[in-house]
PDB file of C-alpha atoms and ligand atoms in Angstrom:
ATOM      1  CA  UNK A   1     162.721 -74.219 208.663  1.00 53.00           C
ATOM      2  CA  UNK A   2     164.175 -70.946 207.816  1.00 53.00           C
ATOM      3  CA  UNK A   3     160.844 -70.420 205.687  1.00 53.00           C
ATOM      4  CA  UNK A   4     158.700 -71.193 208.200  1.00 55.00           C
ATOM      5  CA  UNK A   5     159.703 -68.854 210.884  1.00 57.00           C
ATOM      6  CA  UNK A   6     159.265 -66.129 207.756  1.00 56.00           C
ATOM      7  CA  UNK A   7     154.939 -67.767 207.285  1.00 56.00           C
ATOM      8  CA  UNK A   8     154.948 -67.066 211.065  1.00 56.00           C
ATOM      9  CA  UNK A   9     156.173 -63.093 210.873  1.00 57.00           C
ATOM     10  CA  UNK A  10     154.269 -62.348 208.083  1.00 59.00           C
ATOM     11  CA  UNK A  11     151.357 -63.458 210.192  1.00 60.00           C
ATOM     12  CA  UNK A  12     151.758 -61.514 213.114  1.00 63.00           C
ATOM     13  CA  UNK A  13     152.366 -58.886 210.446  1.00 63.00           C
ATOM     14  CA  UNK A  14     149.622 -58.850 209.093  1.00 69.00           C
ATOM     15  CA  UNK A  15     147.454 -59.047 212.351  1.00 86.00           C
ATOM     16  CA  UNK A  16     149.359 -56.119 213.624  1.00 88.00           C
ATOM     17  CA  UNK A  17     147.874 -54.384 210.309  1.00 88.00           C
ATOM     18  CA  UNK A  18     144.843 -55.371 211.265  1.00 91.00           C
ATOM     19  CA  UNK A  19     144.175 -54.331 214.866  1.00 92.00           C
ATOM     20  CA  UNK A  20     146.103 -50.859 213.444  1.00 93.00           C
ATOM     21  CA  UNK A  21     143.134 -50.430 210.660  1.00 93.00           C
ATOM     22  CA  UNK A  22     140.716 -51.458 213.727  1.00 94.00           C
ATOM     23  CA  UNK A  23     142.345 -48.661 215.794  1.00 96.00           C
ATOM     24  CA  UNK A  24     142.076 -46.586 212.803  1.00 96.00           C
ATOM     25  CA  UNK A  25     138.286 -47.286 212.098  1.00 96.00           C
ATOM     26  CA  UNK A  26     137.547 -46.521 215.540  1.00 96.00           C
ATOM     27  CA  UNK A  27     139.370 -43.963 216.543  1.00 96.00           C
ATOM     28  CA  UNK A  28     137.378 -42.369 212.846  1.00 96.00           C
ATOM     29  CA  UNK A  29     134.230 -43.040 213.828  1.00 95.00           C
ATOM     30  CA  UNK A  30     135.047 -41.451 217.761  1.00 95.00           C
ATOM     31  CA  UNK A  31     135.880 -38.708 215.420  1.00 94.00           C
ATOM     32  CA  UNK A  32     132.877 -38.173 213.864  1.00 91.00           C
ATOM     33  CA  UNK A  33     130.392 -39.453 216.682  1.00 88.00           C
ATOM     34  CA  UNK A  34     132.559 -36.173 218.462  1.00 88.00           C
ATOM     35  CA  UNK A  35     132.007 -33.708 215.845  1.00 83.00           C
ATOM     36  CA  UNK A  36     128.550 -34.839 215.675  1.00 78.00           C
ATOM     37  CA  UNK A  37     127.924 -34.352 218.827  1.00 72.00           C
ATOM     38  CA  UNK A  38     129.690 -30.804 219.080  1.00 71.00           C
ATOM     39  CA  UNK A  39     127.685 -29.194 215.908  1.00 71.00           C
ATOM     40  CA  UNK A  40     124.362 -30.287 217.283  1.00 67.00           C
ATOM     41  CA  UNK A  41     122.281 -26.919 217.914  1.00 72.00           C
ATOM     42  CA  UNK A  42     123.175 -26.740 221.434  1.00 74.00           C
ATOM     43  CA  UNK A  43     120.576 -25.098 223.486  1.00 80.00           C
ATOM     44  CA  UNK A  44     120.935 -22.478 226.052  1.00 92.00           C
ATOM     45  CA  UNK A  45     118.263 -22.457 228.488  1.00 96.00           C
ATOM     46  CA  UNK A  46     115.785 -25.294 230.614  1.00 97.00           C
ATOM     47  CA  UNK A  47     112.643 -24.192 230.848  1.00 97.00           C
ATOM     48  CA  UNK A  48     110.107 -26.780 233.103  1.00 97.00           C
ATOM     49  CA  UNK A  49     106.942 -26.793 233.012  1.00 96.00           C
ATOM     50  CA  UNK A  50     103.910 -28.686 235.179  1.00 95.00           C
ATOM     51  CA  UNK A  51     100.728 -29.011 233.228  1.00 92.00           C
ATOM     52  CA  UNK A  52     100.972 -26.259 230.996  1.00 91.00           C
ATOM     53  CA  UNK A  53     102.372 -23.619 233.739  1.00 94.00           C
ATOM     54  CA  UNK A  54     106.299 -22.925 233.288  1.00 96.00           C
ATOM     55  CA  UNK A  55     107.329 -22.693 236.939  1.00 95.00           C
ATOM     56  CA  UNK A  56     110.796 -22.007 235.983  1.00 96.00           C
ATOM     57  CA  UNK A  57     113.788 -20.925 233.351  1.00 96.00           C
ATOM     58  CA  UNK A  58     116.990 -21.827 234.333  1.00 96.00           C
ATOM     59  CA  UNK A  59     120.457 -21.248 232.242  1.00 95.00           C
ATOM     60  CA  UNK A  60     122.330 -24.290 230.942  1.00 94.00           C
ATOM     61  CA  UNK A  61     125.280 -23.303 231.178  1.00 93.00           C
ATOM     62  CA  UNK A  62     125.349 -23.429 234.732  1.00 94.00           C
ATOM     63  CA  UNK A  63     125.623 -26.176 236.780  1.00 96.00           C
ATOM     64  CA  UNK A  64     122.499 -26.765 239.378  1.00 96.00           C
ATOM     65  CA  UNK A  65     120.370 -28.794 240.907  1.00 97.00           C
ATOM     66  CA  UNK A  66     116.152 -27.496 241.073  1.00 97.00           C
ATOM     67  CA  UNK A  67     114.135 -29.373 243.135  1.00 97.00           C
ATOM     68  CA  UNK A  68     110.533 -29.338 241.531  1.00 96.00           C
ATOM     69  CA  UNK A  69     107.678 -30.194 243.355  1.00 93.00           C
ATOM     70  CA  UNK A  70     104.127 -30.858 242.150  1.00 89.00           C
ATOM     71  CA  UNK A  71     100.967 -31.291 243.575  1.00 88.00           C
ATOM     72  CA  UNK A  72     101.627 -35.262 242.464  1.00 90.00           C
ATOM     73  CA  UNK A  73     105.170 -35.654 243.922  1.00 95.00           C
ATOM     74  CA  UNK A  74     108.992 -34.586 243.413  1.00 97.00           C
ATOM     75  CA  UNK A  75     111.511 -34.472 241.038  1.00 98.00           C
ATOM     76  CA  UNK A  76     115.160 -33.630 240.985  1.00 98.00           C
ATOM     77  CA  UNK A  77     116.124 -31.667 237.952  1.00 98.00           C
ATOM     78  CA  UNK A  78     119.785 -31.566 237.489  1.00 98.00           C
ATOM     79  CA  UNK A  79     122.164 -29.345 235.327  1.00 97.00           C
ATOM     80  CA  UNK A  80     125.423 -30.354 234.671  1.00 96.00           C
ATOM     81  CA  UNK A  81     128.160 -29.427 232.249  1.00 94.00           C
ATOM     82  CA  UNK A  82     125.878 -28.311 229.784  1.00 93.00           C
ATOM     83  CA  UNK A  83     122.908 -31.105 229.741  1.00 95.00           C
ATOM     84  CA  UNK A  84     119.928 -31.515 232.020  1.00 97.00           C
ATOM     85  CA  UNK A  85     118.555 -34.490 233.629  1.00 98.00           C
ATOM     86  CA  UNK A  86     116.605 -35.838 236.066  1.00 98.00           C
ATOM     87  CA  UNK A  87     118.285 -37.139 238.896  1.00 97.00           C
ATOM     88  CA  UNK A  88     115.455 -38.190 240.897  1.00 97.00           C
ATOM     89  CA  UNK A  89     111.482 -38.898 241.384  1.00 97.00           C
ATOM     90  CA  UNK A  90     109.015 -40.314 243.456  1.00 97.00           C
ATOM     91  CA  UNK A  91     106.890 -40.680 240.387  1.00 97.00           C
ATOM     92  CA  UNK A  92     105.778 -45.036 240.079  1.00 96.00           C
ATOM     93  CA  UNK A  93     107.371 -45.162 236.588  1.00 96.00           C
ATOM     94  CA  UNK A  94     110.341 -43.103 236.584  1.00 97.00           C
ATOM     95  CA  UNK A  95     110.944 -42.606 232.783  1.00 97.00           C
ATOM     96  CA  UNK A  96     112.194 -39.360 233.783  1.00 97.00           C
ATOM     97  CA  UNK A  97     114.948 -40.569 235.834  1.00 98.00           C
ATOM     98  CA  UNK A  98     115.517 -43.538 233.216  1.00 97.00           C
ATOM     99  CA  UNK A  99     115.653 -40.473 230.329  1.00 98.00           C
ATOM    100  CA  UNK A 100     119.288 -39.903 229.117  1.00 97.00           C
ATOM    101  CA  UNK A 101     120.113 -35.803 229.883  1.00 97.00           C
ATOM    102  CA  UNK A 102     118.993 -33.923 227.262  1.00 96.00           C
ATOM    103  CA  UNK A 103     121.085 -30.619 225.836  1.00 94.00           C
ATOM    104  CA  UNK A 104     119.389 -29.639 222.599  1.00 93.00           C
ATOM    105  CA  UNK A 105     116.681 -27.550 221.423  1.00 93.00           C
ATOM    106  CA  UNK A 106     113.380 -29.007 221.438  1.00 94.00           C
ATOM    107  CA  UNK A 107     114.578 -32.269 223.322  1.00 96.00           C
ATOM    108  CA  UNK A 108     112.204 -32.939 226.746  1.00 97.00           C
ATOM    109  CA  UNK A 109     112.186 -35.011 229.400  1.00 98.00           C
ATOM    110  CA  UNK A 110     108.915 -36.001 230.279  1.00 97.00           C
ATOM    111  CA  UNK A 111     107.030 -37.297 233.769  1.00 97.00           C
ATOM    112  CA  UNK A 112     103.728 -38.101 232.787  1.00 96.00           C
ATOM    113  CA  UNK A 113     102.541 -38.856 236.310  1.00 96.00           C
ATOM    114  CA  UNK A 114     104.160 -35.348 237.887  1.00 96.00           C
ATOM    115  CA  UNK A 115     102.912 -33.392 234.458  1.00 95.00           C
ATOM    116  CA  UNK A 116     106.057 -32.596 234.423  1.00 97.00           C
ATOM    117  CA  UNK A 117     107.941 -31.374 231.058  1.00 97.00           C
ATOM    118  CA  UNK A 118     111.800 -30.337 231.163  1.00 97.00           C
ATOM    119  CA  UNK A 119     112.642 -28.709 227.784  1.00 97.00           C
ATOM    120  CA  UNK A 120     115.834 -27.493 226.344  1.00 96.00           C
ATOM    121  CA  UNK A 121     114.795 -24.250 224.632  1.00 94.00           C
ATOM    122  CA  UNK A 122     116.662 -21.539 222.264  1.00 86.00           C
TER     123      UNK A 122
HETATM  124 ZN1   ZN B   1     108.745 -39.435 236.397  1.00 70.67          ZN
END
C-alpha cells in the first residue's frame, strides 16, 4: 500500500519534470524567435511607390496613417510601432491588406491592381 502511494508521487514527479522542460523549451525558443526578431536589419524609412513614381517617403519610426490614392482605387497605408501595413483597399484581391506588416529592408507590400509598392528602405 505504502509502496503504491510512493509509484503514484514519483509519477506526478516526473510529469511535473516534464511540463517544467516543456516550459523550458518554450520559453528557449520565445527567446530566440525574440532575439531573432530584434537583430533583423531594421529599416528606417517607407517609401511607396505607384507604377514606378515614388509619391511618398515617410519615417518608420513614427506612427501614421497615409491614405494613397491611385488612379485604380485606395489604399490605407499604416505605420505603427515600427512596421508598416496596409490597413485597407478597395483593390478586388486585397493581398495587400492580407500581407503581414513589413519592417525590414527590402521587404514590400505589393497591390498589383493599384500598382502599388510599399517598401521598407535603408
Ligand atoms: Zn491590394
Amino acid at each position: 500500500m505504502c509502496e503504491q502511494r510512493e509509484n503514484v508521487n514519483r509519477t506526478r514527479l516526473v510529469s511535473r519534470a516534464d511540463l517544467i522542460l516543456l516550459a523550458v523549451v518554450l520559453l528557449l525558443a520565445g527567446a530566440a524567435l525574440v532575439f531573432y526578431e530584434t537583430h533583423k536589419e531594421q529599416g528606417k524609412l517607407v517609401r511607396i511607390r505607384v507604377g514606378s513614381e515614388t509619391v511618398e517617403v515617410l519615417p518608420l519610426g513614427k506612427d501614421r496613417t497615409y491614405e494613397v490614392k491611385t488612379g485604380e482605387g485606395s489604399n490605407t497605408v499604416v505605420i505603427k510601432s515600427g512596421t508598416v501595413s496596409v490597413e485597407s483597399a478597395d483593390c478586388p484581391d486585397k493581398i495587400c491588406v492580407r500581407h503581414k506588416p513589413v519592417d525590414s529592408v527590402g521587404e514590400t507590400i505589393i497591390c498589383l491592381p493599384h500598382k502599388l509598392v510599399v517598401e521598407v528602405v535603408e
